[in-house]
Amino acid sequence: MANRDLNRLKVVLAEKKRTNRWLAEQLGKDQTTISKWCTNSSQPDLASLMMTAKVLNVELTDLVRFEEFKNENDGTE
């Protein structure tokens, strides 16, 4: 699962016209952490992902690329 874009955080932030800095402040996280999540170089834990969905007023499923998991499980890419 290396180097896959598993979350849609960068896209959702752009859609909501919010910045990494704003999200970091809302979550009490370092801006570098949010940047890593947005570039998919690291992934948020489930609790952070749930809180992110809450502060962005979106569904948790809006933040995750489930097709990546589906394709991995059914053998297609």
XYZ file of N, CA, C and O in Angstrom:
308
model
N 0.815 -1.188 0.000
C 0.000 0.000 0.000
C 0.863 1.257 0.000
O 0.398 2.325 0.290
N 2.133 1.104 -0.318
C 3.052 2.228 -0.286
C 2.714 3.270 -1.345
O 2.348 2.952 -2.465
N 2.865 4.520 -0.972
C 2.688 5.662 -1.874
C 1.335 5.723 -2.573
O 1.240 6.140 -3.717
N 0.304 5.325 -1.901
C -1.038 5.456 -2.462
C -1.731 6.646 -1.847
O -1.544 6.948 -0.680
N -2.545 7.296 -2.639
C -3.338 8.411 -2.135
C -4.578 7.851 -1.461
O -5.598 7.631 -2.107
N -4.466 7.592 -0.162
C -5.558 6.948 0.560
C -6.600 7.924 1.073
O -7.737 7.541 1.310
N -6.208 9.179 1.271
C -7.201 10.134 1.749
C -7.393 11.264 0.745
O -6.561 11.501 -0.117
N -8.522 11.925 0.877
C -8.891 13.027 -0.008
C -8.824 14.369 0.711
O -9.481 15.319 0.329
N -8.056 14.444 1.774
C -8.052 15.627 2.618
C -7.714 16.899 1.854
O -8.394 17.915 2.001
N -6.702 16.861 1.022
C -6.311 18.054 0.257
C -7.459 18.543 -0.624
O -7.744 19.735 -0.699
N -8.148 17.609 -1.261
C -9.274 17.946 -2.138
C -10.419 18.563 -1.335
O -10.981 19.595 -1.724
N -10.741 17.947 -0.207
C -11.855 18.437 0.607
C -11.528 19.810 1.195
O -12.391 20.695 1.222
N -10.299 20.010 1.639
C -9.909 21.339 2.135
C -10.084 22.392 1.047
O -10.588 23.490 1.315
N -9.691 22.079 -0.173
C -9.847 23.020 -1.286
C -11.325 23.296 -1.563
O -11.717 24.451 -1.770
N -12.133 22.245 -1.544
C -13.568 22.415 -1.775
C -14.206 23.305 -0.711
O -15.103 24.091 -1.004
N -13.734 23.174 0.522
C -14.274 23.952 1.646
C -13.593 25.309 1.798
O -13.921 26.079 2.695
N -12.607 25.573 0.928
C -11.843 26.817 0.971
C -11.196 27.033 2.339
O -11.248 28.114 2.921
N -10.579 25.969 2.825
C -9.877 25.991 4.115
C -8.416 25.643 3.879
O -8.064 25.001 2.893
N -7.568 26.052 4.805
C -6.129 25.818 4.675
C -5.655 24.752 5.656
O -6.344 24.425 6.625
N -4.447 24.262 5.395
C -3.804 23.326 6.321
C -3.667 23.978 7.692
O -3.866 23.333 8.718
N -3.304 25.242 7.686
C -3.119 25.971 8.945
C -4.416 26.020 9.753
O -4.413 25.796 10.962
N -5.510 26.328 9.079
C -6.815 26.379 9.751
C -7.148 25.022 10.363
O -7.563 24.941 11.517
N -6.960 23.959 9.594
C -7.270 22.620 10.091
C -6.369 22.259 11.271
O -6.841 21.699 12.264
N -5.100 22.599 11.182
C -4.180 22.326 12.282
C -4.645 23.016 13.563
O -4.647 22.417 14.642
N -5.085 24.255 13.446
C -5.588 24.989 14.610
C -6.845 24.335 15.175
O -6.989 24.216 16.389
N -7.742 23.910 14.297
C -8.990 23.290 14.740
C -8.747 21.973 15.473
O -9.446 21.651 16.422
N -7.755 21.221 15.013
C -7.486 19.901 15.568
C -6.429 19.912 16.677
O -6.210 18.888 17.326
N -5.766 21.057 16.875
C -4.688 21.111 17.852
C -3.480 20.298 17.419
O -2.781 19.707 18.233
N -3.257 20.257 16.122
C -2.131 19.500 15.547
C -1.119 20.470 14.958
O -1.429 21.626 14.668
N 0.074 19.980 14.730
C 1.110 20.757 14.069
C 0.768 20.873 12.582
O 0.263 19.920 11.978
N 1.058 22.013 12.006
C 0.767 22.227 10.585
C 1.534 21.240 9.702
O 1.043 20.820 8.655
N 2.715 20.823 10.138
C 3.504 19.839 9.386
C 2.771 18.507 9.305
O 2.787 17.843 8.265
N 2.110 18.125 10.378
C 1.340 16.877 10.399
C 0.226 16.938 9.369
O 0.036 15.991 8.591
N -0.495 18.047 9.330
C -1.597 18.206 8.378
C -1.053 18.166 6.951
O -1.645 17.544 6.065
N 0.092 18.803 6.735
C 0.712 18.794 5.413
C 1.041 17.373 4.971
O 0.812 16.995 3.817
N 1.563 16.562 5.883
C 1.878 15.168 5.557
C 0.620 14.384 5.222
O 0.633 13.535 4.328
N -0.463 14.669 5.930
C -1.739 14.003 5.618
C -2.212 14.408 4.220
O -2.677 13.573 3.456
N -2.091 15.702 3.903
C -2.560 16.197 2.605
C -1.761 15.655 1.435
O -2.292 15.507 0.334
N -0.488 15.371 1.662
C 0.344 14.823 0.589
C 0.369 13.299 0.625
O 1.040 12.678 -0.194
N -0.361 12.715 1.570
C -0.426 11.272 1.732
C 0.922 10.643 2.047
O 1.131 9.460 1.820
N 1.845 11.432 2.607
C 3.115 10.842 3.045
C 2.949 10.173 4.400
O 3.766 9.348 4.789
N 1.880 10.534 5.118
C 1.458 9.801 6.310
C -0.060 9.908 6.386
O -0.661 10.743 5.708
N -0.663 9.046 7.196
C -2.115 9.008 7.286
C -2.563 9.312 8.717
O -1.908 8.899 9.673
N -3.677 10.020 8.856
C -4.206 10.274 10.195
C -4.755 8.992 10.811
O -5.189 8.098 10.088
N -4.723 8.922 12.136
C -5.369 7.789 12.795
C -6.883 7.974 12.704
O -7.365 9.041 12.294
N -7.613 6.950 13.052
C -9.065 6.990 12.893
C -9.700 8.117 13.695
O -10.580 8.825 13.190
N -9.249 8.332 14.925
C -9.816 9.398 15.754
C -9.587 10.763 15.106
O -10.502 11.602 15.070
N -8.397 10.988 14.567
C -8.097 12.257 13.902
C -8.916 12.418 12.632
O -9.392 13.510 12.315
N -9.088 11.332 11.912
C -9.883 11.372 10.688
C -11.341 11.703 11.003
O -11.970 12.512 10.316
N -11.856 11.117 12.079
C -13.234 11.387 12.486
C -13.404 12.849 12.920
O -14.382 13.506 12.549
N -12.440 13.371 13.665
C -12.506 14.767 14.096
C -12.372 15.702 12.897
O -13.041 16.732 12.821
N -11.531 15.342 11.951
C -11.376 16.140 10.733
C -12.688 16.228 9.976
O -13.097 17.313 9.544
N -13.366 15.097 9.829
C -14.670 15.091 9.156
C -15.647 16.000 9.889
O -16.402 16.746 9.264
N -15.610 15.956 11.201
C -16.530 16.780 12.006
C -16.268 18.273 11.804
O -17.197 19.030 11.554
N -14.999 18.695 11.899
C -14.719 20.129 11.771
C -14.927 20.630 10.343
O -15.238 21.802 10.141
N -14.785 19.744 9.356
C -15.022 20.136 7.965
C -16.488 19.963 7.560
O -16.862 20.317 6.442
N -17.277 19.394 8.479
C -18.699 19.178 8.224
C -18.922 18.319 6.978
O -19.699 18.670 6.086
N -18.202 17.198 6.938
C -18.352 16.221 5.858
C -18.486 14.836 6.478
O -18.205 14.647 7.659
N -18.896 13.886 5.673
C -18.953 12.495 6.123
C -17.536 11.914 6.121
O -16.702 12.296 5.295
N -17.308 10.997 7.020
C -16.007 10.324 7.082
C -15.659 9.704 5.731
O -14.516 9.767 5.278
N -16.639 9.155 5.077
C -16.411 8.514 3.771
C -15.977 9.518 2.702
O -15.392 9.120 1.700
N -16.243 10.809 2.911
C -15.795 11.829 1.956
C -14.286 12.039 1.997
O -13.713 12.600 1.073
N -13.659 11.588 3.080
C -12.228 11.808 3.261
C -11.357 10.626 2.855
O -10.139 10.735 2.831
N -11.970 9.498 2.538
C -11.207 8.278 2.254
C -11.465 7.800 0.832
O -12.589 7.833 0.356
N -10.425 7.366 0.176
C -10.550 6.813 -1.179
C -10.764 5.305 -1.067
O -9.822 4.527 -1.149
N -12.002 4.910 -0.895
C -12.298 3.491 -0.714
C -12.010 2.664 -1.948
O -11.763 1.473 -1.858
N -11.995 3.284 -3.120
C -11.706 2.526 -4.342
C -10.304 1.923 -4.300
O -10.058 0.885 -4.892
N -9.381 2.565 -3.571
C -8.030 2.008 -3.423
C -8.093 0.647 -2.729
O -7.419 -0.287 -3.119
N -8.913 0.537 -1.682
C -9.050 -0.715 -0.957
C -9.798 -1.735 -1.796
O -9.433 -2.898 -1.828
N -10.831 -1.295 -2.475
C -11.625 -2.212 -3.298
C -10.766 -2.807 -4.407
O -10.792 -4.025 -4.625
N -10.019 -1.977 -5.101
C -9.165 -2.460 -6.179
C -8.108 -3.430 -5.674
O -7.786 -4.407 -6.338
N -7.578 -3.175 -4.492
C -6.571 -4.056 -3.914
C -7.173 -5.424 -3.597
O -6.558 -6.459 -3.802
N -8.401 -5.422 -3.112
C -9.051 -6.665 -2.697
C -9.603 -7.483 -3.866
O -9.679 -8.689 -3.785
N -9.993 -6.820 -4.956
C -10.555 -7.598 -6.071
C -9.522 -7.895 -7.153
O -9.839 -8.484 -8.180
N -8.275 -7.471 -6.927
C -7.203 -7.832 -7.851
C -7.045 -6.909 -9.029
O -6.181 -7.124 -9.866
N -7.836 -5.828 -9.128
C -7.683 -4.889 -10.230
C -6.916 -3.672 -9.757
O -6.872 -3.380 -8.589
N -6.320 -2.982 -10.666
C -5.598 -1.746 -10.311
C -6.106 -0.606 -11.107
O -6.455 -0.575 -12.167
